[in-house]
CSV table of C-alpha atoms and ligand atoms in Angstrom, one decimal:
chain,number,residue,atom,x,y,z
A,1,MET,CA,-10.3,20.7,17.9
A,2,SER,CA,-12.3,17.2,17.4
A,3,ARG,CA,-12.1,16.3,13.9
A,4,SER,CA,-15.7,15.0,14.4
A,5,ALA,CA,-16.9,18.5,14.5
A,6,HIS,CA,-16.9,20.8,11.2
A,7,PRO,CA,-17.6,24.0,12.7
A,8,ALA,CA,-18.1,26.9,10.0
A,9,GLY,CA,-16.4,30.4,9.9
A,10,PRO,CA,-13.0,31.4,8.1
A,11,ARG,CA,-11.1,28.4,9.6
A,12,HIS,CA,-13.1,25.6,8.9
A,13,ALA,CA,-10.8,23.5,6.8
A,14,ASP,CA,-8.8,23.5,10.2
A,15,VAL,CA,-10.8,20.2,10.8
A,16,LEU,CA,-7.5,18.3,10.4
A,17,THR,CA,-4.9,18.7,13.0
A,18,GLU,CA,-2.0,21.7,12.3
A,19,GLY,CA,0.2,20.2,9.2
A,20,HIS,CA,4.0,20.7,10.6
A,21,TYR,CA,6.6,21.8,7.7
A,22,SER,CA,10.0,22.3,8.0
A,23,ALA,CA,12.2,25.4,6.0
A,24,PRO,CA,11.2,25.9,2.3
A,25,ALA,CA,14.0,23.6,0.5
A,26,ALA,CA,17.2,25.5,-0.8
A,27,ASP,CA,16.2,25.1,-4.6
A,28,LEU,CA,12.6,24.6,-5.4
A,29,ASN,CA,12.9,23.1,-8.6
A,30,VAL,CA,15.6,20.1,-7.3
A,31,LEU,CA,13.4,17.1,-7.1
A,32,ASP,CA,14.5,14.9,-4.2
A,33,GLU,CA,15.3,11.5,-5.5
A,34,LYS,CA,14.0,9.9,-2.5
A,35,VAL,CA,10.0,10.7,-3.3
A,36,TRP,CA,10.6,10.5,-7.3
A,37,ALA,CA,10.4,7.6,-9.2
A,38,ARG,CA,13.3,6.4,-10.2
A,39,THR,CA,13.6,7.8,-14.0
A,40,VAL,CA,12.5,11.0,-12.8
A,41,THR,CA,14.3,14.2,-13.9
A,42,ARG,CA,14.1,17.7,-15.2
A,43,ASP,CA,14.9,17.9,-18.8
A,44,ALA,CA,17.2,20.8,-20.3
A,45,ASP,CA,13.7,23.2,-20.9
A,46,GLY,CA,13.0,23.0,-16.6
A,47,ALA,CA,10.1,20.9,-16.9
A,48,LEU,CA,10.0,17.4,-15.6
A,49,THR,CA,10.4,13.9,-17.0
A,50,VAL,CA,9.9,10.8,-16.2
A,51,GLY,CA,10.7,7.6,-18.2
A,52,GLY,CA,12.4,10.4,-21.0
A,53,ILE,CA,8.7,11.9,-21.5
A,54,ALA,CA,8.1,15.8,-20.5
A,55,VAL,CA,5.2,16.1,-18.3
A,56,ALA,CA,3.7,18.7,-21.2
A,57,ARG,CA,3.6,15.8,-23.5
A,58,LEU,CA,2.1,13.3,-21.2
A,59,ALA,CA,-0.7,16.3,-19.9
A,60,GLU,CA,-1.7,17.0,-23.2
A,61,GLU,CA,-1.8,13.2,-24.5
A,62,PHE,CA,-3.6,11.8,-21.3
A,63,GLY,CA,-4.7,15.0,-19.2
A,64,THR,CA,-4.8,15.8,-16.0
A,65,PRO,CA,-5.5,14.7,-13.2
A,66,ALA,CA,-3.3,11.5,-13.9
A,67,TYR,CA,-1.0,9.1,-12.3
A,68,PHE,CA,2.0,8.8,-13.7
A,69,LEU,CA,3.5,4.9,-13.2
A,70,ASP,CA,7.1,4.4,-14.3
A,71,GLU,CA,7.5,1.0,-15.1
A,72,SER,CA,11.4,0.1,-14.5
A,73,ASP,CA,11.1,1.4,-11.2
A,74,PHE,CA,7.9,-1.0,-10.5
A,75,ARG,CA,10.3,-3.2,-12.1
A,76,ALA,CA,13.6,-2.5,-10.2
A,77,ARG,CA,11.5,-2.9,-6.6
A,78,CYS,CA,10.3,-6.5,-7.5
A,79,ARG,CA,13.5,-7.4,-8.1
A,80,ALA,CA,15.3,-5.4,-5.5
A,81,TRP,CA,13.0,-7.3,-3.1
A,82,ALA,CA,13.0,-10.7,-4.6
A,83,GLU,CA,16.9,-10.6,-4.6
A,84,ALA,CA,17.0,-9.6,-1.1
A,85,PHE,CA,15.2,-12.1,0.3
A,86,GLY,CA,16.4,-14.5,-1.8
A,87,PRO,CA,15.4,-18.3,-3.1
A,88,ASP,CA,14.4,-19.8,0.4
A,89,ALA,CA,12.3,-16.5,1.2
A,90,ASP,CA,8.9,-15.5,-0.6
A,91,VAL,CA,7.8,-11.9,-1.5
A,92,PHE,CA,3.8,-11.4,-1.8
A,93,TYR,CA,3.1,-7.8,-3.8
A,94,ALA,CA,-0.1,-6.6,-1.9
A,95,GLY,CA,-2.2,-5.7,-4.8
A,96,LYS,CA,-4.3,-4.0,-2.1
A,97,ALA,CA,-1.3,-0.9,-2.4
A,98,PHE,CA,-2.8,-1.0,-6.7
A,99,LEU,CA,-3.6,-3.9,-8.6
A,100,SER,CA,-4.0,-4.2,-12.2
A,101,ARG,CA,-3.6,-6.4,-15.1
A,102,ALA,CA,-1.0,-5.3,-16.7
A,103,VAL,CA,0.6,-5.1,-12.8
A,104,VAL,CA,-0.6,-8.7,-12.6
A,105,ARG,CA,1.8,-9.8,-15.7
A,106,TRP,CA,4.9,-7.2,-14.0
A,107,LEU,CA,4.5,-9.2,-10.7
A,108,LYS,CA,4.9,-12.6,-13.0
A,109,GLU,CA,7.6,-11.5,-14.8
A,110,GLU,CA,9.7,-10.1,-12.3
A,111,GLY,CA,9.1,-13.5,-10.0
A,112,LEU,CA,6.8,-12.1,-7.1
A,113,ASN,CA,4.0,-13.6,-5.9
A,114,LEU,CA,1.1,-12.1,-5.2
A,115,ASP,CA,-1.6,-10.8,-2.1
A,116,VAL,CA,-5.0,-10.4,-2.3
A,117,CYS,CA,-7.7,-10.1,-0.4
A,118,SER,CA,-11.4,-9.7,-2.3
A,119,GLY,CA,-12.8,-11.4,-5.2
A,120,GLY,CA,-12.1,-8.0,-7.2
A,121,GLU,CA,-8.4,-9.1,-6.6
A,122,LEU,CA,-8.6,-12.3,-7.2
A,123,THR,CA,-10.4,-12.4,-10.3
A,124,THR,CA,-7.9,-9.4,-11.9
A,125,ALA,CA,-5.0,-11.6,-10.7
A,126,LEU,CA,-6.2,-15.0,-12.5
A,127,ASP,CA,-7.6,-12.9,-15.5
A,128,ALA,CA,-4.0,-11.7,-16.0
A,129,GLY,CA,-2.4,-14.6,-15.4
A,130,MET,CA,-0.9,-14.9,-12.4
A,131,PRO,CA,-0.6,-18.7,-11.7
A,132,ALA,CA,-3.1,-19.6,-8.3
A,133,GLU,CA,0.0,-21.2,-6.8
A,134,ARG,CA,1.3,-18.0,-6.3
A,135,ILE,CA,-1.7,-16.2,-4.9
A,136,ALA,CA,-2.6,-15.4,-1.5
A,137,PHE,CA,-5.9,-14.8,-0.3
A,138,HIS,CA,-6.6,-12.3,3.0
A,139,GLY,CA,-9.9,-10.9,4.5
A,140,ASN,CA,-11.3,-11.0,7.8
A,141,ASN,CA,-14.3,-11.5,6.5
A,142,LYS,CA,-14.4,-13.5,3.5
A,143,THR,CA,-17.1,-14.6,2.1
A,144,VAL,CA,-18.3,-18.4,0.8
A,145,ALA,CA,-18.2,-17.0,-2.3
A,146,GLU,CA,-14.8,-15.8,-3.0
A,147,ILE,CA,-13.7,-18.8,-1.0
A,148,GLU,CA,-15.8,-21.3,-3.4
A,149,ARG,CA,-13.9,-19.1,-6.1
A,150,ALA,CA,-10.0,-19.5,-4.7
A,151,VAL,CA,-10.4,-23.3,-4.0
A,152,GLU,CA,-11.8,-23.9,-7.1
A,153,ALA,CA,-8.6,-21.9,-8.3
A,154,GLY,CA,-6.1,-23.2,-6.2
A,155,VAL,CA,-4.4,-20.5,-4.2
A,156,GLY,CA,-1.6,-21.2,-2.7
A,157,ARG,CA,-3.0,-20.2,0.2
A,158,ILE,CA,-5.5,-18.9,2.1
A,159,VAL,CA,-4.9,-16.6,5.4
A,160,LEU,CA,-7.7,-18.3,7.7
A,161,ASP,CA,-8.5,-14.9,10.2
A,162,SER,CA,-10.9,-16.6,12.4
A,163,PHE,CA,-12.6,-19.7,13.9
A,164,GLN,CA,-15.8,-19.3,11.4
A,165,GLU,CA,-13.4,-19.5,8.6
A,166,ILE,CA,-11.3,-22.0,9.8
A,167,VAL,CA,-14.6,-24.2,9.6
A,168,ARG,CA,-15.8,-22.5,7.0
A,169,VAL,CA,-12.4,-23.2,4.2
A,170,ALA,CA,-12.3,-26.6,5.9
A,171,HIS,CA,-15.9,-27.8,4.7
A,172,ILE,CA,-15.5,-25.7,1.2
A,173,ALA,CA,-12.2,-27.4,0.7
A,174,GLN,CA,-13.9,-30.8,1.5
A,175,ARG,CA,-16.6,-30.0,-0.7
A,176,HIS,CA,-14.0,-29.6,-3.6
A,177,GLY,CA,-12.4,-33.0,-2.9
A,178,VAL,CA,-8.9,-30.6,-1.7
A,179,ARG,CA,-6.8,-29.5,1.5
A,180,GLN,CA,-6.4,-26.2,1.1
A,181,ARG,CA,-3.0,-24.7,1.9
A,182,VAL,CA,-3.8,-22.5,5.2
A,183,GLN,CA,-2.0,-20.5,7.4
A,184,ILE,CA,-3.5,-18.8,10.7
A,185,ARG,CA,-3.0,-15.2,11.0
A,186,VAL,CA,-2.6,-14.0,14.4
A,187,THR,CA,-2.2,-10.4,16.0
A,188,VAL,CA,1.0,-10.3,17.9
A,189,GLY,CA,0.0,-7.6,20.5
A,190,VAL,CA,2.1,-5.9,19.0
A,191,GLU,CA,1.6,-2.3,17.0
A,192,ALA,CA,3.7,-0.3,15.1
A,193,HIS,CA,3.1,3.0,13.5
A,194,THR,CA,5.9,4.7,11.4
A,195,HIS,CA,8.5,5.4,13.9
A,196,GLU,CA,7.5,3.8,16.8
A,197,PHE,CA,5.3,0.4,17.8
A,198,ILE,CA,3.2,-0.4,21.1
A,199,ALA,CA,3.1,-3.5,22.7
A,200,THR,CA,0.1,-4.3,24.3
A,201,ALA,CA,-1.8,-7.2,25.9
A,202,HIS,CA,-4.4,-7.4,23.9
A,203,GLU,CA,-5.0,-5.9,20.7
A,204,ASP,CA,-8.7,-4.3,20.3
A,205,GLN,CA,-8.6,-5.1,16.1
A,206,LYS,CA,-10.4,-6.8,13.9
A,207,PHE,CA,-8.3,-8.7,12.2
A,208,GLY,CA,-6.4,-11.9,13.2
A,209,ILE,CA,-6.7,-14.5,16.0
A,210,ALA,CA,-4.6,-13.1,19.1
A,211,LEU,CA,-1.8,-15.0,20.2
A,212,ALA,CA,-3.0,-13.9,24.1
A,213,ASP,CA,-4.8,-16.3,26.6
A,214,GLY,CA,-3.9,-19.2,24.0
A,215,GLN,CA,-6.2,-18.1,21.1
A,216,ALA,CA,-4.1,-19.1,18.8
A,217,ALA,CA,-2.5,-22.2,20.0
A,218,GLU,CA,-6.2,-23.4,20.1
A,219,ALA,CA,-6.5,-22.3,16.2
A,220,VAL,CA,-4.2,-24.3,15.4
A,221,ARG,CA,-5.6,-27.3,17.3
A,222,ARG,CA,-8.9,-26.7,15.4
A,223,ALA,CA,-7.1,-26.7,12.4
A,224,LEU,CA,-4.9,-29.8,12.6
A,225,SER,CA,-7.8,-31.6,13.7
A,226,LEU,CA,-10.2,-30.5,9.9
A,227,ASP,CA,-9.1,-33.0,6.6
A,228,GLY,CA,-9.4,-30.1,4.6
A,229,LEU,CA,-7.2,-28.1,5.7
A,230,ASP,CA,-3.0,-28.5,5.7
A,231,LEU,CA,-2.0,-26.1,7.8
A,232,VAL,CA,1.2,-24.5,6.7
A,233,GLY,CA,2.0,-21.7,8.8
A,234,ILE,CA,1.4,-18.4,11.0
A,235,HIS,CA,0.9,-15.1,9.9
A,236,SER,CA,1.5,-12.1,11.0
A,237,HIS,CA,0.9,-8.4,9.6
A,238,ILE,CA,1.7,-5.7,12.4
A,239,GLY,CA,0.6,-1.9,10.9
A,240,SER,CA,1.9,0.5,7.8
A,241,GLN,CA,4.3,2.7,7.0
A,242,ILE,CA,6.5,1.7,9.5
A,243,PHE,CA,10.4,2.4,9.7
A,244,ASP,CA,11.5,0.7,13.0
A,245,MET,CA,12.2,-2.9,12.4
A,246,ALA,CA,12.0,-3.3,16.5
A,247,GLY,CA,8.2,-3.8,15.7
A,248,PHE,CA,9.0,-6.7,13.7
A,249,GLU,CA,11.4,-8.2,16.0
A,250,VAL,CA,8.7,-8.3,18.3
A,251,SER,CA,6.5,-10.2,16.5
A,252,ALA,CA,8.9,-12.9,15.0
A,253,ARG,CA,9.8,-13.1,18.2
A,254,ARG,CA,6.1,-14.4,19.7
A,255,VAL,CA,5.2,-15.9,16.0
A,256,VAL,CA,8.4,-18.6,16.5
A,257,GLN,CA,7.3,-18.9,20.4
A,258,LEU,CA,3.7,-19.7,18.6
A,259,LEU,CA,5.6,-22.6,16.1
A,260,THR,CA,7.7,-24.2,19.5
A,261,GLU,CA,4.0,-24.8,20.8
A,262,VAL,CA,3.2,-25.9,18.4
A,263,ARG,CA,6.1,-28.5,18.1
A,264,ASP,CA,5.4,-29.4,21.4
A,265,GLU,CA,1.7,-29.7,21.7
A,266,HIS,CA,1.3,-31.3,18.0
A,267,GLY,CA,5.1,-32.8,17.5
A,268,ILE,CA,4.7,-31.0,13.7
A,269,GLU,CA,6.8,-27.9,13.0
A,270,LEU,CA,5.2,-25.8,10.9
A,271,PRO,CA,7.2,-24.7,8.0
A,272,GLU,CA,5.9,-21.3,7.1
A,273,ILE,CA,6.0,-17.6,8.4
A,274,ASP,CA,4.7,-15.1,7.2
A,275,LEU,CA,5.6,-11.6,8.6
A,276,GLY,CA,2.7,-9.4,6.9
A,277,GLY,CA,4.0,-5.8,5.0
A,278,GLY,CA,3.7,-2.2,6.2
A,279,LEU,CA,7.7,-1.2,5.2
A,280,GLY,CA,7.6,2.6,5.1
A,281,ILE,CA,8.7,5.0,2.3
A,282,ALA,CA,9.4,8.3,1.8
A,283,TYR,CA,6.8,11.0,0.7
A,284,THR,CA,8.4,13.6,2.1
A,285,SER,CA,12.4,14.4,2.3
A,286,GLU,CA,12.2,13.7,6.4
A,287,ASP,CA,11.5,10.4,5.9
A,288,ASP,CA,14.1,7.7,6.2
A,289,PRO,CA,12.8,4.0,4.8
A,290,ARG,CA,15.4,0.9,4.9
A,291,GLU,CA,16.2,-0.6,1.7
A,292,PRO,CA,14.6,-4.0,1.1
A,293,HIS,CA,18.2,-5.6,1.7
A,294,GLU,CA,18.6,-4.0,5.3
A,295,ILE,CA,15.0,-5.4,5.7
A,296,ALA,CA,15.3,-9.2,4.7
A,297,LYS,CA,18.5,-9.0,6.6
A,298,ALA,CA,17.1,-7.8,9.7
A,299,LEU,CA,13.8,-10.4,9.5
A,300,SER,CA,15.7,-13.3,8.7
A,301,ASP,CA,18.6,-13.1,11.8
A,302,ILE,CA,15.7,-12.2,13.7
A,303,VAL,CA,13.6,-15.9,12.5
A,304,THR,CA,17.2,-17.6,12.7
A,305,ARG,CA,18.3,-16.4,16.1
A,306,GLU,CA,14.6,-17.5,17.7
A,307,CYS,CA,14.8,-20.6,15.6
A,308,GLU,CA,18.3,-21.6,16.8
A,309,ALA,CA,17.5,-20.5,21.0
A,310,ALA,CA,13.7,-22.9,20.2
A,311,LYS,CA,15.8,-25.8,18.5
A,312,LEU,CA,13.5,-25.3,15.9
A,313,ARG,CA,14.0,-25.8,11.9
A,314,THR,CA,14.2,-22.3,10.4
A,315,PRO,CA,11.2,-21.7,8.8
A,316,ARG,CA,10.6,-20.3,5.1
A,317,ILE,CA,9.6,-16.5,5.6
A,318,SER,CA,7.1,-14.6,3.3
A,319,VAL,CA,6.5,-10.7,3.1
A,320,GLU,CA,3.9,-8.8,2.0
A,321,PRO,CA,5.4,-5.5,0.8
A,322,GLY,CA,2.6,-3.3,-1.0
A,323,ARG,CA,3.4,0.5,-0.8
A,324,ALA,CA,7.2,-0.3,-0.5
A,325,ILE,CA,6.8,-1.6,-4.1
A,326,VAL,CA,4.4,0.6,-6.0
A,327,GLY,CA,4.4,3.7,-3.4
A,328,PRO,CA,7.5,5.8,-5.1
A,329,THR,CA,7.1,4.5,-8.5
A,330,ALA,CA,4.1,7.3,-9.2
A,331,PHE,CA,3.3,10.4,-9.1
A,332,THR,CA,-0.1,12.4,-9.2
A,333,LEU,CA,0.0,15.4,-12.0
A,334,TYR,CA,-2.6,18.1,-11.1
A,335,GLU,CA,-2.7,21.3,-13.4
A,336,VAL,CA,-3.5,24.7,-11.1
A,337,GLY,CA,-7.2,26.2,-11.6
A,338,THR,CA,-7.0,28.8,-8.5
A,339,ILE,CA,-5.2,30.4,-6.5
A,340,LYS,CA,-6.8,32.1,-3.6
A,341,PRO,CA,-4.2,34.5,-0.8
A,342,LEU,CA,-6.3,34.7,2.3
A,343,GLU,CA,-4.7,37.7,3.9
A,344,GLY,CA,-3.0,36.3,7.2
A,345,LEU,CA,-4.1,33.3,7.1
A,346,ARG,CA,-2.7,31.2,4.2
A,347,THR,CA,-2.8,30.4,0.6
A,348,TYR,CA,-4.8,27.8,-1.2
A,349,VAL,CA,-3.5,26.5,-4.8
A,350,SER,CA,-6.9,24.4,-6.1
A,351,VAL,CA,-6.1,21.7,-8.7
A,352,ASP,CA,-8.5,19.7,-10.8
A,353,GLY,CA,-8.5,16.3,-8.8
A,354,GLY,CA,-8.6,16.1,-4.6
A,355,MET,CA,-9.6,14.3,-2.2
A,356,SER,CA,-11.8,11.5,-5.1
A,357,ASP,CA,-7.9,10.9,-6.3
A,358,ASN,CA,-5.4,11.1,-2.7
A,359,ILE,CA,-8.3,10.6,0.3
A,360,ARG,CA,-5.1,9.4,2.1
A,361,THR,CA,-4.3,13.2,3.2
A,362,ALA,CA,-7.9,13.8,4.5
A,363,LEU,CA,-8.1,10.2,6.0
A,364,TYR,CA,-4.8,9.6,8.3
A,365,ASP,CA,-3.5,13.3,8.1
A,366,ALA,CA,-1.0,11.8,5.6
A,367,GLU,CA,2.0,14.4,4.7
A,368,TYR,CA,3.1,15.2,1.1
A,369,SER,CA,5.4,16.7,-0.6
A,370,VAL,CA,5.1,19.1,-4.7
A,371,ALA,CA,6.6,20.9,-6.7
A,372,LEU,CA,5.9,22.6,-10.2
A,373,VAL,CA,6.7,20.6,-12.7
A,374,SER,CA,6.2,22.4,-16.3
A,375,ARG,CA,8.9,24.7,-15.5
A,376,THR,CA,11.4,25.8,-12.9
A,377,SER,CA,11.3,29.1,-11.5
A,378,ASP,CA,13.2,31.2,-9.8
A,379,ALA,CA,10.9,33.2,-7.9
A,380,GLU,CA,10.6,33.0,-3.6
A,381,PRO,CA,9.1,29.9,-1.8
A,382,MET,CA,5.5,30.7,-1.1
A,383,LEU,CA,3.8,28.5,1.8
A,384,VAL,CA,0.6,27.4,0.0
A,385,ARG,CA,-2.1,24.3,1.1
A,386,VAL,CA,-2.3,22.4,-2.0
A,387,VAL,CA,-6.5,21.4,-2.5
A,388,GLY,CA,-9.2,19.9,-4.3
A,389,LYS,CA,-12.3,20.9,-6.5
A,390,HIS,CA,-14.7,18.6,-4.2
A,391,CYS,CA,-17.1,20.4,-2.3
A,392,GLU,CA,-15.8,19.6,1.1
A,393,SER,CA,-13.0,21.9,3.1
A,394,GLY,CA,-11.6,19.1,3.8
A,395,ASP,CA,-10.7,18.1,0.8
A,396,ILE,CA,-6.9,18.6,1.0
A,397,VAL,CA,-4.0,17.3,-0.9
A,398,VAL,CA,-0.7,18.4,0.9
A,399,LYS,CA,-1.9,20.1,3.6
A,400,ASP,CA,1.9,22.6,4.3
A,401,ALA,CA,4.0,22.5,1.0
A,402,PHE,CA,6.2,25.6,-0.3
A,403,LEU,CA,5.6,26.0,-4.0
A,404,PRO,CA,7.4,29.1,-5.9
A,405,ALA,CA,5.7,32.5,-5.5
A,406,ASP,CA,5.3,33.2,-9.9
A,407,LEU,CA,3.0,29.8,-9.1
A,408,ALA,CA,-0.1,30.4,-12.1
A,409,PRO,CA,-3.6,29.2,-13.2
A,410,GLY,CA,-2.4,26.6,-16.1
A,411,ASP,CA,0.8,25.1,-14.4
A,412,LEU,CA,1.6,21.7,-13.7
A,413,ILE,CA,2.3,20.5,-10.1
A,414,ALA,CA,2.9,17.2,-9.6
A,415,VAL,CA,2.6,14.9,-6.2
A,416,PRO,CA,5.3,12.1,-5.9
A,417,ALA,CA,4.8,8.9,-3.8
A,418,THR,CA,0.8,8.2,-5.1
A,419,GLY,CA,1.8,4.8,-5.9
A,420,ALA,CA,0.0,3.1,-3.1
A,421,TYR,CA,-3.6,3.9,-2.1
A,422,CYS,CA,-4.4,6.5,-4.0
A,423,ARG,CA,-5.7,4.9,-7.7
A,424,SER,CA,-6.8,2.1,-5.3
A,425,MET,CA,-8.9,3.8,-2.8
A,426,ALA,CA,-10.2,6.2,-5.5
A,427,SER,CA,-13.5,7.4,-5.4
A,428,ASN,CA,-16.6,8.9,-7.6
A,429,TYR,CA,-17.2,12.0,-4.6
A,430,ASN,CA,-19.2,14.5,-6.4
A,431,HIS,CA,-18.9,12.4,-9.6
A,432,ALA,CA,-15.7,12.8,-9.8
A,433,LEU,CA,-14.6,11.0,-12.8
A,434,ARG,CA,-11.7,8.4,-11.6
A,435,PRO,CA,-8.4,9.5,-13.0
A,436,PRO,CA,-6.1,7.3,-15.5
A,437,VAL,CA,-2.9,5.6,-14.4
A,438,VAL,CA,-0.4,5.3,-17.2
A,439,ALA,CA,2.4,3.6,-17.4
A,440,VAL,CA,5.8,5.1,-18.4
A,441,ARG,CA,8.8,3.3,-20.0
A,442,ASP,CA,12.0,3.7,-21.7
A,443,GLY,CA,9.7,6.9,-24.0
A,444,GLU,CA,6.8,5.3,-24.0
A,445,ALA,CA,3.5,5.8,-21.7
A,446,ARG,CA,0.7,3.4,-22.4
A,447,VAL,CA,-3.1,3.7,-20.5
A,448,ILE,CA,-3.0,0.7,-18.1
A,449,VAL,CA,-6.3,1.7,-16.7
A,450,ARG,CA,-8.4,4.2,-18.2
A,451,ARG,CA,-9.8,7.8,-17.4
A,452,GLU,CA,-13.5,7.0,-16.3
A,453,THR,CA,-15.8,8.9,-18.2
A,454,GLU,CA,-19.5,10.1,-17.2
A,455,GLU,CA,-20.7,7.5,-19.4
A,456,ASP,CA,-19.2,4.9,-17.3
A,457,LEU,CA,-21.3,7.2,-14.2
A,458,LEU,CA,-24.0,6.7,-16.0
A,459,ARG,CA,-23.5,3.2,-17.4
A,460,LEU,CA,-24.1,2.2,-13.3
A,461,ASP,CA,-27.1,4.6,-13.0
A,462,VAL,CA,-30.1,2.8,-14.3
A,463,GLY,CA,-32.4,5.2,-13.8
B,501,LLP,N1,-0.7,-8.0,3.9
B,501,LLP,C1,-1.6,-7.7,4.8
B,501,LLP,C2,-2.2,-9.0,5.8
B,501,LLP,C3,-2.2,-6.2,5.0
B,501,LLP,O1,-3.5,-5.6,5.4
B,501,LLP,C4,-1.4,-5.1,4.6
B,501,LLP,C5,-1.7,-3.6,4.3
B,501,LLP,C6,-0.4,-5.2,3.6
B,501,LLP,C7,0.5,-6.7,3.4
B,501,LLP,C8,0.3,-4.6,2.6
B,501,LLP,O2,1.1,-3.0,3.6
B,501,LLP,P1,1.7,-2.0,2.9
B,501,LLP,O3,3.3,-3.2,2.5
B,501,LLP,O4,1.2,-1.9,1.4
B,501,LLP,O5,1.8,-1.0,4.1
B,501,LLP,N2,-4.8,2.4,3.5
B,501,LLP,C9,-3.8,2.7,4.0
B,501,LLP,C10,-2.9,1.4,4.0
B,501,LLP,C11,-4.0,0.0,4.9
B,501,LLP,C12,-3.3,-1.0,4.8
B,501,LLP,C13,-3.9,-2.3,5.0
B,501,LLP,N3,-3.3,-3.2,5.1
B,501,LLP,C14,-2.8,3.9,4.1
B,501,LLP,O6,-3.4,4.3,2.9
B,501,LLP,O7,-1.8,3.7,4.5
């Protein structure tokens, strides 16, 4: 069925493709550590705890829906990435996954750099004290005002995304009397998705400058000719939620090939390459993500091998994981409001949030898992669809999942792995109030992004 058609009728919700689900887990009370933040466990009463605090207390103090973020897990993942890549490489956390001032401070303390892609993200980063030289500025259509601000602040690199931008950034840098460090983002003709990648000659997308037809080589020529720019490297980002390293391998090979051409034409060995982000995480028990040290080794082996073959000095590698750092560290806590068994169709479990706090299921057909977390249950598994409270039948949080058949209104259920691209893509649809993000660590919980209020809504509406 076409996703652009919204036929009315009893199966209206099937505008989404049918989900797939495996048999229920042997014991629905077991929390698979693959998908839950590291300090999540069940206490003696059977309630989920995170950072040592039980969900009932969290719900009482902070309300639902809310995102609970395991700060020690976040910090541990930052350290794992930094250690895996070592002192000769750089890890830039991709702020688009989730950014707040507290997150910026954690990144700073754990030695990570930060990739921002808008004036708003740049402001958050600078306001929370991230040194400008540790910030990379991305985007396929940065405004003049954004570029001015980035140059004035002295960001460590601007990633150039188009021919127009090469000139734009050069002019602005010159006007400020500086040489701006830049990389050029190229499209390598590789598109990677979860378990596969597709290599195509030309990529039909808005980002970067194609390697094909000598476009990227021409961009390098222009960047090198402009006084305002200090071209330090080439950037490539091939996709999201990737498990298969083969796409990165092709990407690295093609970027090194460009470095070789640049050396041969200009006698310059560009010192940096950035291989982007996109490393996958486990949303359900079926996903098998790679560990940072495996990823670091695979990328560094590929680049070293290709550079040795081309007799190039090995450039400094950087990467930009967003989801892989923050995704697994948070879960969304909801309260069950209604349960509607539709004879012969399915059972709908409605929660107090929905597509305004997690648009990914509706937008990407994303898979999630869910668990009853305020208590354990020995009841039979019941196949359900978890939906939100919005006026839209595509308002689905978890397409197909098993919850205990004694589930009742008032129970708390939680969706794990919602740290990335949930709060950052949240909306006010139906004038929903975007939920808070609460950081939990060592028995303490504190709000790092507060819940929106109706006053917030009215403040923007100037009447
Ligand atoms: N670097 C660049 C240049 C990017 O465009 C992105 C993501 C990243 C790094 C970080 O990718 P990550 O490691 O987080 O996968 N909203 C979508 C994902 C869009 C990602 C866009 N760019 C989602 O919810 O899955």
